[in-house]
Short mmCIF file of C-alpha atoms and ligand atoms in Angstrom, two decimals:
data_model
loop_
_atom_site.label_atom_id
_atom_site.label_comp_id
_atom_site.label_asym_id
_atom_site.label_seq_id
_atom_site.Cartn_x
_atom_site.Cartn_y
_atom_site.Cartn_z
CA MET A 22 54.61 158.85 177.90
CA ASP A 23 52.11 156.56 176.24
CA GLY A 24 49.18 154.84 177.93
CA ASN A 25 47.41 157.57 179.89
CA GLY A 26 44.15 157.14 177.98
CA ARG A 27 44.09 153.35 178.48
CA TRP A 28 44.95 153.77 182.17
CA ALA A 29 41.87 155.99 182.57
CA THR A 30 39.53 153.91 180.38
CA LYS A 31 40.34 150.77 182.41
CA ARG A 32 39.04 152.65 185.46
CA PHE A 33 35.95 154.05 183.68
CA LEU A 34 37.43 157.54 183.98
CA PRO A 35 37.68 160.25 181.32
CA ARG A 36 40.94 160.21 179.38
CA VAL A 37 42.04 163.50 180.94
CA ALA A 38 42.10 161.72 184.33
CA GLY A 39 44.82 159.51 182.86
CA HIS A 40 46.82 162.54 181.79
CA LYS A 41 46.48 163.95 185.32
CA GLN A 42 47.83 160.70 186.71
CA GLY A 43 50.56 160.99 184.08
CA VAL A 44 51.69 164.24 185.65
CA ASP A 45 52.17 162.39 188.97
CA ALA A 46 54.27 159.74 187.22
CA LEU A 47 56.28 162.48 185.54
CA ARG A 48 56.97 164.23 188.86
CA SER A 49 58.37 160.97 190.29
CA CYS A 50 60.42 160.39 187.15
CA VAL A 51 61.96 163.88 187.30
CA GLN A 52 62.87 163.38 190.96
CA ALA A 53 64.35 159.94 190.21
CA CYS A 54 66.50 161.45 187.45
CA ILE A 55 67.80 164.10 189.85
CA ASP A 56 68.52 161.46 192.49
CA ARG A 57 70.42 159.34 189.96
CA GLY A 58 72.53 162.19 188.61
CA ILE A 59 70.92 162.03 185.18
CA ALA A 60 71.67 165.38 183.51
CA ILE A 61 69.01 165.54 180.80
CA LEU A 62 65.43 164.28 180.58
CA THR A 63 63.30 164.85 177.48
CA VAL A 64 59.61 163.89 177.40
CA PHE A 65 57.00 163.83 174.65
CA ALA A 66 53.93 165.54 176.12
CA PHE A 67 51.99 166.63 173.03
CA SER A 68 52.69 165.68 169.44
CA SER A 69 51.91 167.66 166.30
CA GLU A 70 49.39 164.89 165.57
CA ASN A 71 47.63 165.14 168.95
CA TRP A 72 45.57 168.09 167.61
CA ASN A 73 43.49 165.39 165.88
CA ARG A 74 42.16 164.14 169.25
CA PRO A 75 38.69 165.08 170.51
CA VAL A 76 38.52 168.79 171.23
CA GLU A 77 37.83 168.26 174.94
CA GLU A 78 40.95 166.12 175.30
CA VAL A 79 43.11 168.69 173.50
CA SER A 80 41.80 171.54 175.64
CA GLY A 81 42.13 169.31 178.73
CA LEU A 82 45.83 168.78 177.91
CA MET A 83 46.40 172.50 177.35
CA ASP A 84 44.71 173.34 180.68
CA LEU A 85 46.66 170.59 182.44
CA LEU A 86 49.93 171.97 181.11
CA VAL A 87 49.17 175.48 182.39
CA LEU A 88 47.89 174.20 185.75
CA SER A 89 50.80 171.77 186.21
CA LEU A 90 53.34 174.48 185.49
CA SER A 91 51.76 176.87 187.98
CA ARG A 92 51.87 174.10 190.61
CA GLU A 93 55.20 172.48 189.81
CA VAL A 94 57.52 175.31 188.77
CA PRO A 95 58.34 176.42 192.35
CA ARG A 96 59.41 172.86 193.21
CA LEU A 97 61.31 172.42 189.94
CA LYS A 98 63.05 175.72 190.58
CA ALA A 99 64.01 174.71 194.12
CA ASN A 100 65.30 171.34 192.90
CA GLY A 101 67.67 172.70 190.26
CA VAL A 102 65.59 171.76 187.20
CA ARG A 103 65.86 173.88 184.07
CA LEU A 104 62.79 173.68 181.85
CA HIS A 105 62.89 173.95 178.07
CA PHE A 106 59.84 173.62 175.85
CA VAL A 107 60.51 172.17 172.45
CA GLY A 108 58.05 172.42 169.57
CA ASN A 109 56.06 174.81 167.44
CA ARG A 110 54.78 177.49 169.84
CA GLN A 111 53.08 179.65 167.24
CA GLN A 112 50.05 177.33 167.13
CA LEU A 113 49.57 177.51 170.91
CA SER A 114 47.29 180.04 172.58
CA GLN A 115 48.78 183.21 174.04
CA LYS A 116 47.95 181.89 177.51
CA VAL A 117 49.90 178.67 176.96
CA GLN A 118 52.79 180.50 175.30
CA GLY A 119 52.98 182.89 178.26
CA SER A 120 53.00 180.05 180.73
CA LEU A 121 55.86 178.30 178.88
CA GLN A 122 57.89 181.52 178.77
CA GLN A 123 57.37 182.14 182.49
CA ALA A 124 58.39 178.59 183.42
CA GLU A 125 61.53 178.79 181.30
CA ALA A 126 62.48 182.19 182.70
CA ALA A 127 61.88 181.08 186.30
CA THR A 128 64.19 178.08 185.96
CA ALA A 129 66.78 179.55 183.56
CA ASP A 130 69.61 179.59 186.11
CA ASN A 131 69.22 175.98 187.18
CA GLN A 132 71.85 173.40 186.29
CA LYS A 133 71.10 170.07 187.92
CA LEU A 134 68.68 168.62 185.36
CA VAL A 135 67.80 169.93 181.90
CA PHE A 136 64.15 168.97 181.48
CA ASN A 137 62.95 169.25 177.89
CA VAL A 138 59.20 169.03 177.43
CA CYS A 139 58.32 168.39 173.78
CA PHE A 140 54.98 170.07 173.26
CA ASN A 141 53.39 170.50 169.85
CA TYR A 142 56.49 168.71 168.66
CA GLY A 143 57.18 166.32 165.80
CA GLY A 144 60.51 164.93 164.66
CA ARG A 145 59.69 165.74 161.04
CA TRP A 146 58.69 169.29 161.99
CA ASP A 147 62.07 169.73 163.67
CA ILE A 148 64.07 168.47 160.69
CA ALA A 149 62.03 170.66 158.31
CA GLN A 150 62.32 173.81 160.46
CA ALA A 151 66.07 173.26 160.85
CA ALA A 152 66.49 172.82 157.07
CA GLN A 153 64.40 175.93 156.45
CA GLN A 154 66.61 177.96 158.81
CA LEU A 155 69.69 176.90 156.85
CA VAL A 156 68.06 177.66 153.50
CA SER A 157 66.86 181.08 154.69
CA SER A 158 70.33 182.01 155.90
CA GLY A 159 72.02 180.64 152.78
CA GLN A 160 73.93 177.90 154.59
CA VAL A 161 74.96 174.58 153.10
CA ILE A 162 72.94 171.69 154.52
CA THR A 163 75.36 169.43 156.35
CA GLU A 164 74.77 167.10 159.28
CA ALA A 165 76.63 169.45 161.61
CA ALA A 166 74.70 172.50 160.40
CA LEU A 167 71.38 170.70 160.80
CA ASP A 168 72.42 169.55 164.27
CA ARG A 169 73.01 173.17 165.24
CA ALA A 170 69.63 174.30 163.87
CA MET A 171 67.57 171.59 165.57
CA ALA A 172 65.21 172.51 168.38
CA LEU A 173 67.20 170.28 170.75
CA SER A 174 70.62 171.68 169.81
CA HIS A 175 71.21 172.69 173.43
CA VAL A 176 71.60 169.04 174.49
CA PRO A 177 73.49 166.02 173.12
CA ASP A 178 71.58 163.17 171.48
CA PRO A 179 69.77 160.90 173.95
CA ASP A 180 71.52 157.76 175.16
CA LEU A 181 68.31 155.97 176.07
CA LEU A 182 64.83 156.35 174.58
CA ILE A 183 61.96 154.80 176.54
CA ARG A 184 58.46 154.28 175.19
CA THR A 185 55.78 153.09 177.55
CA GLY A 186 52.34 151.65 176.78
CA GLY A 187 53.42 148.56 174.86
CA GLU A 188 53.65 150.07 171.36
CA LEU A 189 56.78 149.30 169.35
CA ARG A 190 57.01 152.58 167.45
CA ILE A 191 58.87 155.89 167.66
CA SER A 192 55.81 157.87 166.47
CA ASN A 193 57.68 160.94 165.18
CA PHE A 194 59.73 161.48 168.35
CA LEU A 195 63.38 162.59 168.06
CA LEU A 196 63.74 161.16 164.55
CA TRP A 197 67.09 162.87 163.99
CA GLN A 198 68.47 162.66 167.51
CA ALA A 199 67.64 159.01 168.23
CA ALA A 200 69.92 157.67 165.47
CA TYR A 201 72.16 155.93 168.03
CA SER A 202 69.89 155.86 171.07
CA GLU A 203 69.26 152.59 172.81
CA LEU A 204 65.53 151.85 172.59
CA HIS A 205 63.56 150.49 175.53
CA PHE A 206 59.91 149.51 175.17
CA SER A 207 57.88 148.99 178.33
CA ASP A 208 54.45 147.39 178.49
CA LYS A 209 53.58 149.55 181.49
CA LEU A 210 51.10 152.34 180.86
CA TRP A 211 52.76 155.70 181.58
CA PRO A 212 50.90 156.36 184.90
CA ASP A 213 52.22 152.97 186.11
CA PHE A 214 55.80 153.63 184.98
CA ASP A 215 57.37 153.98 188.41
CA VAL A 216 60.92 154.40 189.67
CA ALA A 217 61.50 150.63 189.64
CA ALA A 218 60.55 150.54 185.96
CA LEU A 219 62.94 153.41 185.24
CA ASP A 220 65.72 151.61 187.10
CA GLU A 221 65.07 148.47 185.09
CA ALA A 222 65.34 150.44 181.84
CA ILE A 223 68.63 151.97 183.03
CA ALA A 224 69.98 148.55 184.07
CA VAL A 225 69.18 147.07 180.63
CA PHE A 226 70.77 150.12 178.99
CA ARG A 227 73.95 149.63 181.02
CA SER A 228 74.21 146.01 179.90
CA ARG A 229 74.23 146.92 176.20
CA GLU A 230 77.32 147.37 174.07
CA ARG A 231 77.11 150.59 172.07
CA ARG A 232 79.20 150.18 168.95
CA PHE A 233 78.23 153.26 166.91
CA GLY A 234 79.02 151.41 163.67
CA GLN A 235 82.30 149.97 164.91
CA THR A 236 83.07 146.36 165.76
CA SER A 237 83.23 145.03 169.27
CA ALA A 238 87.00 144.44 168.90
CA GLN A 239 87.60 148.03 167.78
CA LEU A 240 85.70 149.37 170.74
CA ASN A 241 87.66 147.24 173.15
CA SER A 242 90.99 148.41 171.74
CA SER A 243 90.29 152.11 171.10
CA GLY A 244 87.70 152.91 173.73
CA HIS A 245 85.88 155.17 171.22
CA LEU A 246 82.32 155.58 172.32
CA HIS A 247 80.90 158.09 169.87
CA PRO A 248 80.29 158.10 166.14
CA VAL A 249 82.37 160.42 164.03
CA LYS A 250 80.22 163.44 163.16
CA VAL A 251 80.37 164.42 159.52
CA ALA A 252 80.51 168.19 158.93
C1 FPP B 308 49.96 159.62 175.41
O1 FPP B 308 49.08 158.68 176.00
C2 FPP B 308 50.08 160.78 176.28
C3 FPP B 308 49.80 162.04 175.94
C4 FPP B 308 49.34 162.43 174.59
C5 FPP B 308 49.91 163.14 176.89
C6 FPP B 308 51.08 163.05 177.81
C7 FPP B 308 50.90 164.07 178.83
C8 FPP B 308 51.17 163.91 180.12
C9 FPP B 308 51.80 162.74 180.74
C10 FPP B 308 50.81 165.00 180.98
C11 FPP B 308 52.01 165.68 181.50
C12 FPP B 308 52.52 166.68 180.65
C13 FPP B 308 52.26 167.95 180.71
C14 FPP B 308 53.40 168.85 180.46
C15 FPP B 308 50.94 168.49 181.00
P1 FPP B 308 47.72 158.35 175.26
O2 FPP B 308 46.74 159.38 175.64
O3 FPP B 308 48.00 158.23 173.80
O4 FPP B 308 47.35 156.98 175.87
P2 FPP B 308 46.63 155.76 175.15
O5 FPP B 308 47.61 155.23 174.14
O6 FPP B 308 46.39 154.82 176.26
O7 FPP B 308 45.36 156.29 174.53
#
């Protein structure tokens, strides 16, 4: 969800105002996913590197997370959304940790949309923590074992990865899981990424041929759509 800061700066507003507007865009996006029957949405809300931002922006984001959850969880609960927070929680304050736990518990029975919020997350952190789990429990490091130890093991790999804000980078998001994701880069700043922009990304995704290492001819004859996972 890149571009909140620029959205605010263009309007002579503090950066946190852009993040607030980002929450509005996120609410619309969640609703659009529900309406379209999308089963899983994963967003990058705070990266391991975002701690390096000015202290008032970091605390503004923490406060916004807690406030947004207290406002939005009842609606998310009513709409069948199950929240998961993905990332290193130990570095978060007790207040933030409590708010994440409450939101997850309140929505734990929901099944319409799995909504993963990556917060204090980094793709490298995830790979390292998964490898450490395997080492600590004496397991052999295989792709399948790592898959099972990853913080996003409760969902399949993403089909479509969207980055807004015009940058052509992954920036430490889903490094392991995005191996076969279709990438979509939008010039729109996140607060401007509306339902029409989401639909455009989905339409482009649908027009792509996903070969997973196979040839076009193989796909057309076998109908295989997924790569063979190596154990
Ligand atoms: C990146 O834009 C965005 C963030 C670091 C924060 C994203 C957070 C939200 C959309 C708020 C909603 C989430 C929760 C759960 C509170 P940027 O600040 O890097 O923008 P810039 O590239 O224009 O500076």
